[in-house]
Every structure is written in structure tokens, then in C-alpha cells.
mmCIF file of C-alpha atoms in Angstrom:
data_model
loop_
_atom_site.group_PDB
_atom_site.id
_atom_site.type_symbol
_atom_site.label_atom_id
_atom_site.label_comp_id
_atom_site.label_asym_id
_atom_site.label_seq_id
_atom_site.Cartn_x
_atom_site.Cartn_y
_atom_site.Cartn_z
ATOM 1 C CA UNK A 3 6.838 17.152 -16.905
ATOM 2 C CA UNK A 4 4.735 14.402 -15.957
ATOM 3 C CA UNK A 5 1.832 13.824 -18.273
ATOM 4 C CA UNK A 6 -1.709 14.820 -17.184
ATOM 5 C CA UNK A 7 -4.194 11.668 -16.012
ATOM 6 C CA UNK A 8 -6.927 11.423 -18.010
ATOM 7 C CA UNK A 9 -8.021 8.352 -17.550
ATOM 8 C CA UNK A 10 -10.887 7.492 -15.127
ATOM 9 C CA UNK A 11 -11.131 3.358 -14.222
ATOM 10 C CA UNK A 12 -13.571 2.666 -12.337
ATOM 11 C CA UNK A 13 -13.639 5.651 -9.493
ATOM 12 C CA UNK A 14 -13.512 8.969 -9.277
ATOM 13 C CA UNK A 15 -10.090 9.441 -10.308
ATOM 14 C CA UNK A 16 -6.983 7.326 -10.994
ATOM 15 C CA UNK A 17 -5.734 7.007 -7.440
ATOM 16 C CA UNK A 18 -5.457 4.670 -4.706
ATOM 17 C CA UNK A 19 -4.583 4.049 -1.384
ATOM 18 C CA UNK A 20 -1.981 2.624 0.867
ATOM 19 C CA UNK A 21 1.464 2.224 2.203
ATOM 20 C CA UNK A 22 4.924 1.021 1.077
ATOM 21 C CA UNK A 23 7.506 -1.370 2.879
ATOM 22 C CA UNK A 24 10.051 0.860 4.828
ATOM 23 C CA UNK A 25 13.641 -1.461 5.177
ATOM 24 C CA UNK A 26 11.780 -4.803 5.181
ATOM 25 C CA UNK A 27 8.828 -2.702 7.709
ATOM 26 C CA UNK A 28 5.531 -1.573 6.830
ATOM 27 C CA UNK A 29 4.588 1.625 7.968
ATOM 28 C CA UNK A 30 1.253 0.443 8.330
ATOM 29 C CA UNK A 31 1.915 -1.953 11.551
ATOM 30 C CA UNK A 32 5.112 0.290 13.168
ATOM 31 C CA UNK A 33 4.752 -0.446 17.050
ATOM 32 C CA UNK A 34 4.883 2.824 19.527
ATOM 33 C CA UNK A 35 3.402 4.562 16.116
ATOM 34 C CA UNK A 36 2.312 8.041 18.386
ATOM 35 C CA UNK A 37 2.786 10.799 15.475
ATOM 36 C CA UNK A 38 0.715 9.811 12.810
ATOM 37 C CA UNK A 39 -0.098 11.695 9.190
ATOM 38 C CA UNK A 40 -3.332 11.666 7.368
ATOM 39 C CA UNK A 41 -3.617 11.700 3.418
ATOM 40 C CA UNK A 42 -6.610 13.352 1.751
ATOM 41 C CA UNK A 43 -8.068 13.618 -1.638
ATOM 42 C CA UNK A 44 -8.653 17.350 -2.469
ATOM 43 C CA UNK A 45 -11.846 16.006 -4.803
ATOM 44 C CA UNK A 46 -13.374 14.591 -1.149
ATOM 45 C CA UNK A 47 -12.815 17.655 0.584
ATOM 46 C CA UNK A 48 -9.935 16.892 1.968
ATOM 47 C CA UNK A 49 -7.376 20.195 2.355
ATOM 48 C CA UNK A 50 -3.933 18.441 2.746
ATOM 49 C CA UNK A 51 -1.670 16.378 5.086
ATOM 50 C CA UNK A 52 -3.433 16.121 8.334
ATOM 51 C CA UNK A 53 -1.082 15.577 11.640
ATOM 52 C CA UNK A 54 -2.737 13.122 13.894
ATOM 53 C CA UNK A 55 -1.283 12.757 17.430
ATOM 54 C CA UNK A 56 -2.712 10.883 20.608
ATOM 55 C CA UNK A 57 -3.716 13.012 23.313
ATOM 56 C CA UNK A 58 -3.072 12.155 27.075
ATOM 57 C CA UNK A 59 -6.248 10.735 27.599
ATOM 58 C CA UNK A 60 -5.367 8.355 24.665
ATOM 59 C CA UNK A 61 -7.336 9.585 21.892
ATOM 60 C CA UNK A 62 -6.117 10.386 18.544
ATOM 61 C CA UNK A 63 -6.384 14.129 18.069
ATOM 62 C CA UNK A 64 -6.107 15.741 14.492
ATOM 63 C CA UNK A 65 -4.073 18.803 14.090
ATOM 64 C CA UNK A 66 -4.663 21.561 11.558
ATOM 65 C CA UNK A 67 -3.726 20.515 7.551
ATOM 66 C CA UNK A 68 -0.876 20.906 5.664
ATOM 67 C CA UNK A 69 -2.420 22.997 2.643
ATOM 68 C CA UNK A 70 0.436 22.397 0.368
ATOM 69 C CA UNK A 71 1.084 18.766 0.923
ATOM 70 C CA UNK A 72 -2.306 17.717 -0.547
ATOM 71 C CA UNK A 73 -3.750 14.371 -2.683
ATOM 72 C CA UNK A 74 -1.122 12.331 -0.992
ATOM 73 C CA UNK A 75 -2.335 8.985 -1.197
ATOM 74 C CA UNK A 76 0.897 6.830 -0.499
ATOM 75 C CA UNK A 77 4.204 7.113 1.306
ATOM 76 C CA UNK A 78 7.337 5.729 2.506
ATOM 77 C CA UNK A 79 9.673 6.727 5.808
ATOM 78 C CA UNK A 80 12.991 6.307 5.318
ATOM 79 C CA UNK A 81 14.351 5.883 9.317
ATOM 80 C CA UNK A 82 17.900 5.789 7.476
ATOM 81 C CA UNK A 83 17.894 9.319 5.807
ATOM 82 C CA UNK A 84 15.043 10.733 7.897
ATOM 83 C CA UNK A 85 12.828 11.476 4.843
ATOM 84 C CA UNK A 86 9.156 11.022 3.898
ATOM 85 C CA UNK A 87 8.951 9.765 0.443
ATOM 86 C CA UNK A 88 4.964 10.592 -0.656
ATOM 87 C CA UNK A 89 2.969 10.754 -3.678
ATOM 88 C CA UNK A 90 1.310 13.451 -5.072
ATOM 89 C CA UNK A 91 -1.733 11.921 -6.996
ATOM 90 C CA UNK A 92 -3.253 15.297 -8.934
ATOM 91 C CA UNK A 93 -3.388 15.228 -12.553
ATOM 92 C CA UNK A 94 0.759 16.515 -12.589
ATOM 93 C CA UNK A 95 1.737 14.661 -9.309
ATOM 94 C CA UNK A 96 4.932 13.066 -8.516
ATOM 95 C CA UNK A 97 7.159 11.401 -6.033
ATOM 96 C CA UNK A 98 7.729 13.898 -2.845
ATOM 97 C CA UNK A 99 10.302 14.008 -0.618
ATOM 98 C CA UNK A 100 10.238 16.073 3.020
ATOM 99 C CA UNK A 101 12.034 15.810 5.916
ATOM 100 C CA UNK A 102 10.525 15.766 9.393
ATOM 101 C CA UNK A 103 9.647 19.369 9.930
ATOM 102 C CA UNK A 104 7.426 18.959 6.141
ATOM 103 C CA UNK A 105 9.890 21.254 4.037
ATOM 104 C CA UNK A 106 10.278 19.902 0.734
ATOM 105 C CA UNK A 107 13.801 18.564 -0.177
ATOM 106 C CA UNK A 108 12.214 17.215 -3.722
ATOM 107 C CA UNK A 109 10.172 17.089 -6.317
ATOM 108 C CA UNK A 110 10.740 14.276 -9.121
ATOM 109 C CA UNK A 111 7.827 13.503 -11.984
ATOM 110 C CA UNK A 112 7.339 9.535 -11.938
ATOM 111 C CA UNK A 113 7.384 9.194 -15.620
ATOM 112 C CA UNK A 114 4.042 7.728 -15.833
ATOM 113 C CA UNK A 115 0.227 8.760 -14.939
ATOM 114 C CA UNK A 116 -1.378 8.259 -11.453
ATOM 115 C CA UNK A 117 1.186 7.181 -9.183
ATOM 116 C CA UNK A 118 -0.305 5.201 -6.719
ATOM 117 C CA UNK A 119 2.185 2.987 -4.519
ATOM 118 C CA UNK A 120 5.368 3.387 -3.489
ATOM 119 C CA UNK A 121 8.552 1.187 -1.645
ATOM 120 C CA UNK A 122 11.935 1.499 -0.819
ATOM 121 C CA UNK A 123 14.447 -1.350 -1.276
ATOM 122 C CA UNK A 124 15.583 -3.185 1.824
ATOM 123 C CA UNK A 125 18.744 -1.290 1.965
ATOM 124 C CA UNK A 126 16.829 2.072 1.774
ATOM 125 C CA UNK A 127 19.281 2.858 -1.323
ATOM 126 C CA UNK A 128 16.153 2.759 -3.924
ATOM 127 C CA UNK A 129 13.222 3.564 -4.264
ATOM 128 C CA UNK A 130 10.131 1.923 -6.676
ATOM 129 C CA UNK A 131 6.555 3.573 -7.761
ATOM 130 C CA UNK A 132 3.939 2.194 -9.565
ATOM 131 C CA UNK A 133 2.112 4.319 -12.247
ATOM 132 C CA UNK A 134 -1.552 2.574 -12.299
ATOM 133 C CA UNK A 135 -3.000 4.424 -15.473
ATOM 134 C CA UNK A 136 -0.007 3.796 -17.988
ATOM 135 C CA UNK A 137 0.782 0.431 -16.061
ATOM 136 C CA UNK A 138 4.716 1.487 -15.813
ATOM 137 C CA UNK A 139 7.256 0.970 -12.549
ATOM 138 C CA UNK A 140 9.747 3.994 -11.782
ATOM 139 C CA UNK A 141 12.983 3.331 -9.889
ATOM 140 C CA UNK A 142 15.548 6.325 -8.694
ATOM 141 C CA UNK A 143 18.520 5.319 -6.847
ATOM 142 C CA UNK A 144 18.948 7.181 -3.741
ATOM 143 C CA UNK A 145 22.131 9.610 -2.535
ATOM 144 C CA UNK A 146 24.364 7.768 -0.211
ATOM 145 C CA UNK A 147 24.505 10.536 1.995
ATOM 146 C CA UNK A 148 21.228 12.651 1.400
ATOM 147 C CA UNK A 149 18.795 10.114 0.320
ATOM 148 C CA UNK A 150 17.320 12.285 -2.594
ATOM 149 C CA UNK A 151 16.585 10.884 -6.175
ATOM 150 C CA UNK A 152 19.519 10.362 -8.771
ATOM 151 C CA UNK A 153 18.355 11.749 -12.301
ATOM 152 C CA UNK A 154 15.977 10.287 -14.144
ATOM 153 C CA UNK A 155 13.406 7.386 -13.123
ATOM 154 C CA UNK A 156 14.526 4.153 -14.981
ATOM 155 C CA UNK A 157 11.190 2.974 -16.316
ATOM 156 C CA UNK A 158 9.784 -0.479 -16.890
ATOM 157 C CA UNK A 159 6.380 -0.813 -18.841
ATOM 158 C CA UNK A 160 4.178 -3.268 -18.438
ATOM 159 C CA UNK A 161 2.090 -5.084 -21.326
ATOM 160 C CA UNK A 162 -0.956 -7.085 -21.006
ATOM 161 C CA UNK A 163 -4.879 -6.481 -20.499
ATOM 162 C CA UNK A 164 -7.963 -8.357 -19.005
ATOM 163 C CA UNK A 165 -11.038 -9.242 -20.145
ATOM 164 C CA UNK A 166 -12.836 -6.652 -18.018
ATOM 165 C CA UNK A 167 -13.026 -3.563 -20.414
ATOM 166 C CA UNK A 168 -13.969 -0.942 -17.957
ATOM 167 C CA UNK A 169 -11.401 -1.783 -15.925
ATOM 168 C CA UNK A 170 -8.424 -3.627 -17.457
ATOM 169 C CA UNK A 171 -8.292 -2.265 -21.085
ATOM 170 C CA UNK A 172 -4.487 -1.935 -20.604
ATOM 171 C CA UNK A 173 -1.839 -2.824 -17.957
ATOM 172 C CA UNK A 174 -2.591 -0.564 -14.815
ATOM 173 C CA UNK A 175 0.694 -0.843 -12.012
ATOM 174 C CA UNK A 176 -0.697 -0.796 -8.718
ATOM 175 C CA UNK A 177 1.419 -2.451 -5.972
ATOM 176 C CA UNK A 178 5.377 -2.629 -5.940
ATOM 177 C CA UNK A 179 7.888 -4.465 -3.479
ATOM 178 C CA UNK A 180 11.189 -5.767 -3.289
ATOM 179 C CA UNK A 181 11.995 -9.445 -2.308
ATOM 180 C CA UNK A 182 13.648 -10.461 0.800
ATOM 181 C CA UNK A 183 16.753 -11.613 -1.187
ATOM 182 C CA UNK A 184 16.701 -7.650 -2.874
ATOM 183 C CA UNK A 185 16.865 -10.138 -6.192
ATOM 184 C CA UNK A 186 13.934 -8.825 -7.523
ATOM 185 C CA UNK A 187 10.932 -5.878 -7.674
ATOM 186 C CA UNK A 188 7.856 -7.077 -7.955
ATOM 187 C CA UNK A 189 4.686 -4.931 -9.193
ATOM 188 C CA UNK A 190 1.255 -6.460 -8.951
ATOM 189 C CA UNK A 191 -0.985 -5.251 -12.019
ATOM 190 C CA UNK A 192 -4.235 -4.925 -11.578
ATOM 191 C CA UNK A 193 -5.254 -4.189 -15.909
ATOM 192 C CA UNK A 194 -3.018 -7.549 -17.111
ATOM 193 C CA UNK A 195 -4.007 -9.604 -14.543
ATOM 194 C CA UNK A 196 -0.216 -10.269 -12.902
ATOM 195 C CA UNK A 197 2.804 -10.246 -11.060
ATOM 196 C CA UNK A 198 5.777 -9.124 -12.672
ATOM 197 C CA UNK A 199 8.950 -10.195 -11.549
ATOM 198 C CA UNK A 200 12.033 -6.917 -12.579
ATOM 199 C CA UNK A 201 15.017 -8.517 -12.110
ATOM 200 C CA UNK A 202 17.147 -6.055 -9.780
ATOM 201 C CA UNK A 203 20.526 -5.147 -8.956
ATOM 202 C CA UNK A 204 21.266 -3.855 -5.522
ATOM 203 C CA UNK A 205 24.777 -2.912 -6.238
ATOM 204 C CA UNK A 206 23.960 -0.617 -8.911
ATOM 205 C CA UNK A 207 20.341 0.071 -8.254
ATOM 206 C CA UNK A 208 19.274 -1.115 -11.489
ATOM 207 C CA UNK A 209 16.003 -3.091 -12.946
ATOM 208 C CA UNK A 210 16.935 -5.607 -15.491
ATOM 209 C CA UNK A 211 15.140 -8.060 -17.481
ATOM 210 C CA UNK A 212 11.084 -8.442 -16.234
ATOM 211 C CA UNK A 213 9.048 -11.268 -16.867
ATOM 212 C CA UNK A 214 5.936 -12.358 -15.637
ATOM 213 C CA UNK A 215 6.154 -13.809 -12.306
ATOM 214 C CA UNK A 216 2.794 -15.173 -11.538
ATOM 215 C CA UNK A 217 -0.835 -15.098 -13.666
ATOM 216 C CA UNK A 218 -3.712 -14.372 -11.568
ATOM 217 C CA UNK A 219 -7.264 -15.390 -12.389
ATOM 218 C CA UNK A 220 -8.769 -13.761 -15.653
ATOM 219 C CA UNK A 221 -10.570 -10.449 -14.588
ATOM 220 C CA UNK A 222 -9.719 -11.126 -11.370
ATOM 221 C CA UNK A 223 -7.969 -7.775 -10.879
ATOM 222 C CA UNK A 224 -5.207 -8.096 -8.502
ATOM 223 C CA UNK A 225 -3.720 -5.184 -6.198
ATOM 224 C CA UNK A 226 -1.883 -5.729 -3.540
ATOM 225 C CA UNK A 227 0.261 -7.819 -2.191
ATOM 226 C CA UNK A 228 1.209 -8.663 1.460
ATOM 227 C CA UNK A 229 4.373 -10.853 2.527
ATOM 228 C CA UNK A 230 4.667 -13.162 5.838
ATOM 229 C CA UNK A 231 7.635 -12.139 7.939
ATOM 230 C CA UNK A 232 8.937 -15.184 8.508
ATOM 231 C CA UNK A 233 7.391 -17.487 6.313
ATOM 232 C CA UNK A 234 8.285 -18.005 2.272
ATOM 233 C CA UNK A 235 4.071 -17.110 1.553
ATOM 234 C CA UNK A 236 2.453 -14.277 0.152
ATOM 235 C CA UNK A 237 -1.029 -12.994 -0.084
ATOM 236 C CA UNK A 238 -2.434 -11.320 -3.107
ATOM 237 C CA UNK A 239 -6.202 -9.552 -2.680
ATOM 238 C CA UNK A 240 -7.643 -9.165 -5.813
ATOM 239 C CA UNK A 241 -9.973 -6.320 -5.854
ATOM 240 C CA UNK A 242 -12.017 -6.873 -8.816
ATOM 241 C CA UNK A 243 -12.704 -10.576 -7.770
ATOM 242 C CA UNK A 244 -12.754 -9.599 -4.204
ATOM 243 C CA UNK A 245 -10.729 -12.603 -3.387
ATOM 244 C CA UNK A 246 -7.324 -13.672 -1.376
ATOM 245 C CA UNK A 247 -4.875 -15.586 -2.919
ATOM 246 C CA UNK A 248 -2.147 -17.534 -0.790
ATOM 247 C CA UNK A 249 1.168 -17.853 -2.634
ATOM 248 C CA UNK A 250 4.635 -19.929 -2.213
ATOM 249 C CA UNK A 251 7.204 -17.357 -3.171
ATOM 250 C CA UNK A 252 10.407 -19.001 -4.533
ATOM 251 C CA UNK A 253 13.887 -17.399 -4.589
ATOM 252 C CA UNK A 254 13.667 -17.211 -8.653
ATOM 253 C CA UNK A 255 11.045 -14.498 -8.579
ATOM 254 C CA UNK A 256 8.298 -16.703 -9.420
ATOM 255 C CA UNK A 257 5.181 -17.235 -7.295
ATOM 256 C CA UNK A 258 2.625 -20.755 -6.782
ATOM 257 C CA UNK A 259 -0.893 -20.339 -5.758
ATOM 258 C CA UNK A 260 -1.972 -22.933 -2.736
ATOM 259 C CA UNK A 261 -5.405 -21.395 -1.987
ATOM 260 C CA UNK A 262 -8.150 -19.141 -3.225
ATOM 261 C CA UNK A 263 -10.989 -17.384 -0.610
ATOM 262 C CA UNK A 264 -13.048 -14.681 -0.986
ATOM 263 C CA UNK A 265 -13.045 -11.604 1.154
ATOM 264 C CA UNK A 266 -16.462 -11.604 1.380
ATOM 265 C CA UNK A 267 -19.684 -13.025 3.434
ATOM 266 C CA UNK A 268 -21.286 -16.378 1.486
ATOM 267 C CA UNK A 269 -24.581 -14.822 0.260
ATOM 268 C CA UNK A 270 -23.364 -11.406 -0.334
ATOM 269 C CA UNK A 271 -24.419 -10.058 -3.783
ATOM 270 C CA UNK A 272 -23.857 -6.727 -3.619
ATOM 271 C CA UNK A 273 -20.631 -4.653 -5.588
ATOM 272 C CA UNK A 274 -17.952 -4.407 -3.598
ATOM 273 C CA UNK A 275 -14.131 -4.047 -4.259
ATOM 274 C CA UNK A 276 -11.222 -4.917 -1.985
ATOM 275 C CA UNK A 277 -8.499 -2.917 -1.331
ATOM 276 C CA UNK A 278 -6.023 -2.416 1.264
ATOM 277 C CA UNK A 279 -4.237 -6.022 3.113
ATOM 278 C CA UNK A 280 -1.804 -6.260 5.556
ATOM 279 C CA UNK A 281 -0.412 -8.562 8.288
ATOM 280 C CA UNK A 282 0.206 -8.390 12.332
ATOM 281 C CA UNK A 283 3.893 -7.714 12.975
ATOM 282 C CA UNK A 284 3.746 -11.477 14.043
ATOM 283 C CA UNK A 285 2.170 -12.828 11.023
ATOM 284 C CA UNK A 286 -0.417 -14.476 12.707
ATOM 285 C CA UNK A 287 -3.480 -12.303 11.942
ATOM 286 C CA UNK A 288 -3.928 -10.675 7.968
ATOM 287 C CA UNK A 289 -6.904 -8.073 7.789
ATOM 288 C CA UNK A 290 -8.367 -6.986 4.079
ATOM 289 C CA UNK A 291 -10.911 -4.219 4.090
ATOM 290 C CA UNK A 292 -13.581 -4.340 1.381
ATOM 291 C CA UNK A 293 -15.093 -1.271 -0.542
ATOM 292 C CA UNK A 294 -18.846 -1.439 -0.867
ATOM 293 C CA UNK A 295 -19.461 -4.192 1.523
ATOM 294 C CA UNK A 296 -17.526 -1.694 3.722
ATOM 295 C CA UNK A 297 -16.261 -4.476 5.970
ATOM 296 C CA UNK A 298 -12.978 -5.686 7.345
ATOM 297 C CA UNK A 299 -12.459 -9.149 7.072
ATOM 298 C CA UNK A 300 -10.310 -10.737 9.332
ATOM 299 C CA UNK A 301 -8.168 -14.320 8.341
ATOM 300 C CA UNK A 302 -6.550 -16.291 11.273
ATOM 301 C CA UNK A 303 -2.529 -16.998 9.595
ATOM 302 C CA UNK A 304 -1.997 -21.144 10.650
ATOM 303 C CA UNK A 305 1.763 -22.646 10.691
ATOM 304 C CA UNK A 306 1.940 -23.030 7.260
ATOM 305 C CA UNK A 307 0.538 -19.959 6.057
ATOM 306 C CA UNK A 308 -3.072 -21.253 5.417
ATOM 307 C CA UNK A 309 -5.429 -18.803 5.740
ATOM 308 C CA UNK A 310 -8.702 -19.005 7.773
ATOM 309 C CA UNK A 311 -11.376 -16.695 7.771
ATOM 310 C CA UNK A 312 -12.202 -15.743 11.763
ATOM 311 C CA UNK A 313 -14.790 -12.424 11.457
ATOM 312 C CA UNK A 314 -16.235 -9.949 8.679
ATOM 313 C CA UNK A 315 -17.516 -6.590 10.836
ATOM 314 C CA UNK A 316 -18.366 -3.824 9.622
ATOM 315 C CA UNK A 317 -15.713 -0.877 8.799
ATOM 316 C CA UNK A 318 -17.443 2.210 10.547
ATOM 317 C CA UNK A 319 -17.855 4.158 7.377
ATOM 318 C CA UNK A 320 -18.386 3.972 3.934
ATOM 319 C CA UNK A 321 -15.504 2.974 1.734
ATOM 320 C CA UNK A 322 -12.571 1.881 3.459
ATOM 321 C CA UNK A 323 -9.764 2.442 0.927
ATOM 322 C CA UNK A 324 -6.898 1.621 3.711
ATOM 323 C CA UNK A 325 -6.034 0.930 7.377
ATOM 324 C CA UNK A 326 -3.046 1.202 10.020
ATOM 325 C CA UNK A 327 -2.137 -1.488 12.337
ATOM 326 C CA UNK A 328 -0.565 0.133 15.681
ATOM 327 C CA UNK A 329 0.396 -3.306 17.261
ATOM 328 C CA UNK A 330 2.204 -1.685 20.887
ATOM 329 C CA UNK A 331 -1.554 -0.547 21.516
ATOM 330 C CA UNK A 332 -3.598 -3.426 19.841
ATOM 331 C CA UNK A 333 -5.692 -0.731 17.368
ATOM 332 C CA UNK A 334 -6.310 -0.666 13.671
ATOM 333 C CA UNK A 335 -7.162 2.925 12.184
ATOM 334 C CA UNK A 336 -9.416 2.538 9.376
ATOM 335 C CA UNK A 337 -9.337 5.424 6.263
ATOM 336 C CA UNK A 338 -13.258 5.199 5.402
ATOM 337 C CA UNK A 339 -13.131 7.749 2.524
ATOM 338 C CA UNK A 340 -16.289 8.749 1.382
ATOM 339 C CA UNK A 341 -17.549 9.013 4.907
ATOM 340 C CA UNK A 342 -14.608 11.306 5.955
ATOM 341 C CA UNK A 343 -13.189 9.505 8.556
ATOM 342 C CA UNK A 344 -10.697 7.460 10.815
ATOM 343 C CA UNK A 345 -12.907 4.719 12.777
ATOM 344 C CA UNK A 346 -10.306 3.595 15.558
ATOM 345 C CA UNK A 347 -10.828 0.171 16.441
ATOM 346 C CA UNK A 348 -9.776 -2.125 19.404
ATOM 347 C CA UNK A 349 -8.458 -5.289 18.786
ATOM 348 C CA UNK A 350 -9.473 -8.767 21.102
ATOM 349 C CA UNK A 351 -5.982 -10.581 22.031
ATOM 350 C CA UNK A 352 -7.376 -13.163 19.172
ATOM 351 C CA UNK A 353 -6.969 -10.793 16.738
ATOM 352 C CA UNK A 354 -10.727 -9.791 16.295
ATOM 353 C CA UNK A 355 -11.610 -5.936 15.609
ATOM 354 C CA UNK A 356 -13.982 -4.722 18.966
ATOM 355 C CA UNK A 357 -17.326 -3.586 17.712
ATOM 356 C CA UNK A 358 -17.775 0.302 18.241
ATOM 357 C CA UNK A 359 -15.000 1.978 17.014
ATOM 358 C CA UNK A 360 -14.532 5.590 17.997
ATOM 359 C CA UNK A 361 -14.583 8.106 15.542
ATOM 360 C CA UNK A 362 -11.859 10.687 14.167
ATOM 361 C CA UNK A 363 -13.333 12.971 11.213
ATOM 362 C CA UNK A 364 -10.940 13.576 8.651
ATOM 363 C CA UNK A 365 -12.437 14.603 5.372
ATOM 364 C CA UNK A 366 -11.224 12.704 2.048
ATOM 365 C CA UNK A 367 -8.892 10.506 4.114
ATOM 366 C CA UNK A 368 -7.390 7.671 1.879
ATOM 367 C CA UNK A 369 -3.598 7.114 3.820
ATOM 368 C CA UNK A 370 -2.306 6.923 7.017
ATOM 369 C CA UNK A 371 1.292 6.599 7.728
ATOM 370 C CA UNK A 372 3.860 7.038 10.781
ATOM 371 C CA UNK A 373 6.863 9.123 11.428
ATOM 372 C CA UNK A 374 8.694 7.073 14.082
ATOM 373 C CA UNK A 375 10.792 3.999 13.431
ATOM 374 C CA UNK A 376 11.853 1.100 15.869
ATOM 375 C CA UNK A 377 15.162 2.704 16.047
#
């Protein structure tokens, strides 16, 4: 049984937002993405997994809630085995599995409190969660042939804390990806202030040793992590610091920081926490949203993998805990939770977010994910 979460960090509960990396593909920027699904907090009023399709006249129209798929706040699609991997984020969730029509093929505790991101390996033969309140990473290997989790979790715990006590009083797990190479798993910790580096067998599906791969900035509270397509960069957003960090990813594991920026206007003073970051399918554009300013701030990507702020505008809502990149129609769907909403924006051909989004009410929303693959 998966231990109840008790522990309350900072919001309302010990959850998060977000999506994983689908076979080296984030569902969050899948081109021709017409079949979407919705993620809601019960404690926002959300009632479960909302279907979101686009009507004719090209409006996004939301369909009546799945009652018993509810506090999903993360998922993976598998195009390989045709499953939805999501996690269930209530005080005895766990790592979901359903197949397209929503019938539940499994149910598997995470070993760990408040599962809150989720990734399969490139070869879609694994599958990684990160448990933010006891700071711990879960990996199942997959069935060959049905895709569904092989006994028990292995488990790796993380150690460390940061000097803010409200926040990073132990290690809290809140991002996890594999390399390129499939060498290693990486989980971004937002409580000790790091990347870990689990050293990872694809053959057998197996973490080995972990060490840590990069230190981030005392109390700087990192959370997610974002990877150029083409280029050997990454780009850490720090939540508690509000920042972006650019960083040289080597083959070891082991990550360099080349620049720090802030996610924020100069002069703002207000609290405000980033959260959600992701990249155009090109890797030319990166978009961060940030809680409390309740902006998106957009960073021009230059040849190198320098990154340029290019606009700040406001998100449409209040708190925006995630978004959706759906490149084939040049939009980014924007999770404003507290408001209870989607705010659909336009995108400019240089990447900008059109002012005036139009609205798509969606009570508690907090994840938006896809159902159709390239393929």
C-alpha cells in the first residue's frame, strides 16, 4: 500500500503538474495533437479526466469527465503499447495504466508519497516516477508484449536538503528523464537542491549506482528540466529562485552551467514560483510559465543554445501550473489552475504568444496531455 501524504510544502497539497517524455517525444508539443485529456485536482473542483476535442469550427470543446480517473496530474503515452501511463496524486495514489477506451489495465503503488512526474525510457521498455514528498525515484520494467509493470518498483532515495526550511527540509523528487544515450535517469530535486545522475541499464531495466550529477544554486529550488533536440544543452527552471539555468550535458551523466536568467520582469517584487518549461519541436523557442506573476515568459533558443528573453505576457488566469504546445496549429494551451481554466493562445511565426487568448473552463485543471502519436 502506498503510504498516505502528509506532508504539505508550500501549496495546497503535495502535487504538481506536467508531462513526461514519450520515446524521446514530449507529449506536451505532439504535432496534429486533436484528442486531448484534461487533469484536475479534486481539492479545485475538478471531477476527473476531462476529454477535450476540437470542434469543426476549430475550437477546443470539453467533453463530460471521467469521474473515476481523478487527481491526475501527470502522464505518459506509450504509442508502442497503446497505453496511458498517469498518476494518481490523492493521499494513496499511484502509477495508472489505461488503454485508449480509459479501462484500467493497472494499478501499481509508487513506493513513495506524492508522485508527481513521470517518463518512459527511450525504448518505451521502462518506465521512471518521481515521489516529491519522500524525495525517492520508482522504476518498473515494462512487459515486452503488454507493456504493464513487472513486480515491484526498484527504488532509489535521494539524500540532501536546502537551506529553505519551508520548502526543502528534505530531498523532494520532482522531475525524471532518461538521457539520449539511455545511460542514465536523471531526477531533478527540488528539497536538495540537484540533479541526480542513476546510472541505468537498458538491457535489464535496472538503476545502478546514483550520484549527484549537477548542484544547483542554494535554495534555489530546481524542478524541471527541458532538453534541446538536437543540441547537447539543457535547461533547468528553478521554481523557488524563479530562474533558468542553461546546461552542457556530457555523455558521463554530469551537467555544466553556461548561464543563469530569471523568468521574471526586472522590477518585479512580488512572490511568484515557476513551474512548467518546455521547448518548440524545433528547439528554437523555450516557454516557462510563472505562478504568481501568472505570466509566460518566452526565451528566443540561438545556435548555441543561449537563451534570450523575447516577451513576458500575461497567462490568462491565475496560476499557470502547466501548458501544451500543439506545433501543426501554432497554439499553446495554458492549465491556469486556480482560475479553472485552459486559455488557448495563438502563437506569431516568431514564436511570441498573441494577446487574447480564448477561453476553455475546466475546473482544477493542472495537466494536459495527447492521445495521438506521429505514427
Amino acid at each position: 500500500m502506498i503510504r498516505p501524504v502528509s506532508l504539505m510544502c508550500g501549496r495546497r497539497a503535495v502535487i504538481a503538474g506536467g508531462l513526461a517524455l514519450v520515446a524521446s517525444r514530449s507529449l506536451a508539443r505532439l504535432p496534429g495533437a486533436e484528442g486531448l485529456v484534461a487533469g484536475t485536482y479534486e481539492h479545485e473542483g475538478g471531477k476527473g479526466l476531462y476529454p477535450i476535442s476540437r470542434s469543426g469550427g476549430g475550437d477546443w470543446t470539453v467533453g463530460p469527465p471521467i469521474p473515476l480517473i481523478d487527481n491526475v496530474s501527470f502522464g505518459a503515452w506509450s504509442p508502442r503499447f497503446g497505453l496511458l501511463y498517469l498518476l494518481n496524486e490523492s493521499d494513496h495514489g499511484g502509477l495508472l495504466v489505461y488503454d485508449r477506451n480509459y479501462r484500467l489495465r493497472a494499478a501499481v503503488p509508487t513506493r513513495g508519497w506524492g508522485p508527481c512526474h513521470t517518463a518512459l525510457s527511450p525504448d518505451q521498455s521502462a518506465i521512471a516516477v518521481a515521489n516529491y514528498s519522500s524525495g525517492s525515484v520508482a522504476l518498473w520494467r515494462l512487459d515486452k508484449t503488454t507493456g504493464l509493470p513487472q513486480a515491484e518498483a526498484q527504488l532509489a532515495q535521494h539524500e540532501g536538503r536546502g537551506p529553505n526550511s519551508a520548502r526543502q527540509a528534505g530531498p523532494h523528487a520532482h522531475w525524471v528523464g532518461f538521457s539520449r544515450n539511455a545511460r542514465w535517469l536523471h531526477s531533478v530535486d527540488l528539497g536538495a537542491d540537484a540533479i541526480f545522475a542513476h546510472a541505468y541499464s537498458a538491457d535489464m531495466q535496472k538503476l545502478g549506482d546514483m550520484r549527484i550529477a549537477y548542484r544547483a544554486q542554494p535554495g534555489s529550488g530546481p524542478r524541471h528540466l527541458a532538453r534541446h533536440p538536437r543540441l547537447p544543452i539543457a535547461y533547468l527552471v528553478a521554481e523557488l529562485a524563479n530562474t533558468l539555468t542553461v546546461l552542457r550535458e556530457y555523455e558521463d551523466g554530469n551537467f555544466r552551467d553556461i548561464a543563469v536568467t530569471s523568468t521574471l520582469p526586472a522590477g518585479f517584487g512580488g512572490a511568484s514560483a515557476a513551474a512548467h518549461i518546455a521547448l518548440n519541436a524545433d528547439g528554437t523557442r523555450l516557454y516557462i510559465s510563472n505562478r504568481g506573476h501568472n505570466s509566460i515568459a518566452v526565451f528566443a533558443i540561438e545556435l548555441n543554445g543561449a537563451a534570450r528573453l523575447i516577451q513576458h505576457i500575461d497567462s490568462g488566469g491565475d496560476w499557470p501550473r502547466f501548458f501544451l504546445l500543439t506545433n501543426d496549429h501554432r497554439e499553446i494551451l495554458v492549465a491556469n489552475e486556480r482560475s479553472g481554466m485552459i486559455a488557448c493562445f495563438s502563437l506569431d511565426r516568431d514564436g511570441r504568444l498573441k494577446a487574447d487568448p480564448r477561453i476553455v473552463p475546466v475546473p482544477g485543471v493542472v495537466f494536459l496531455g495527447s492521445l495521438h502519436t506521429l505514427d
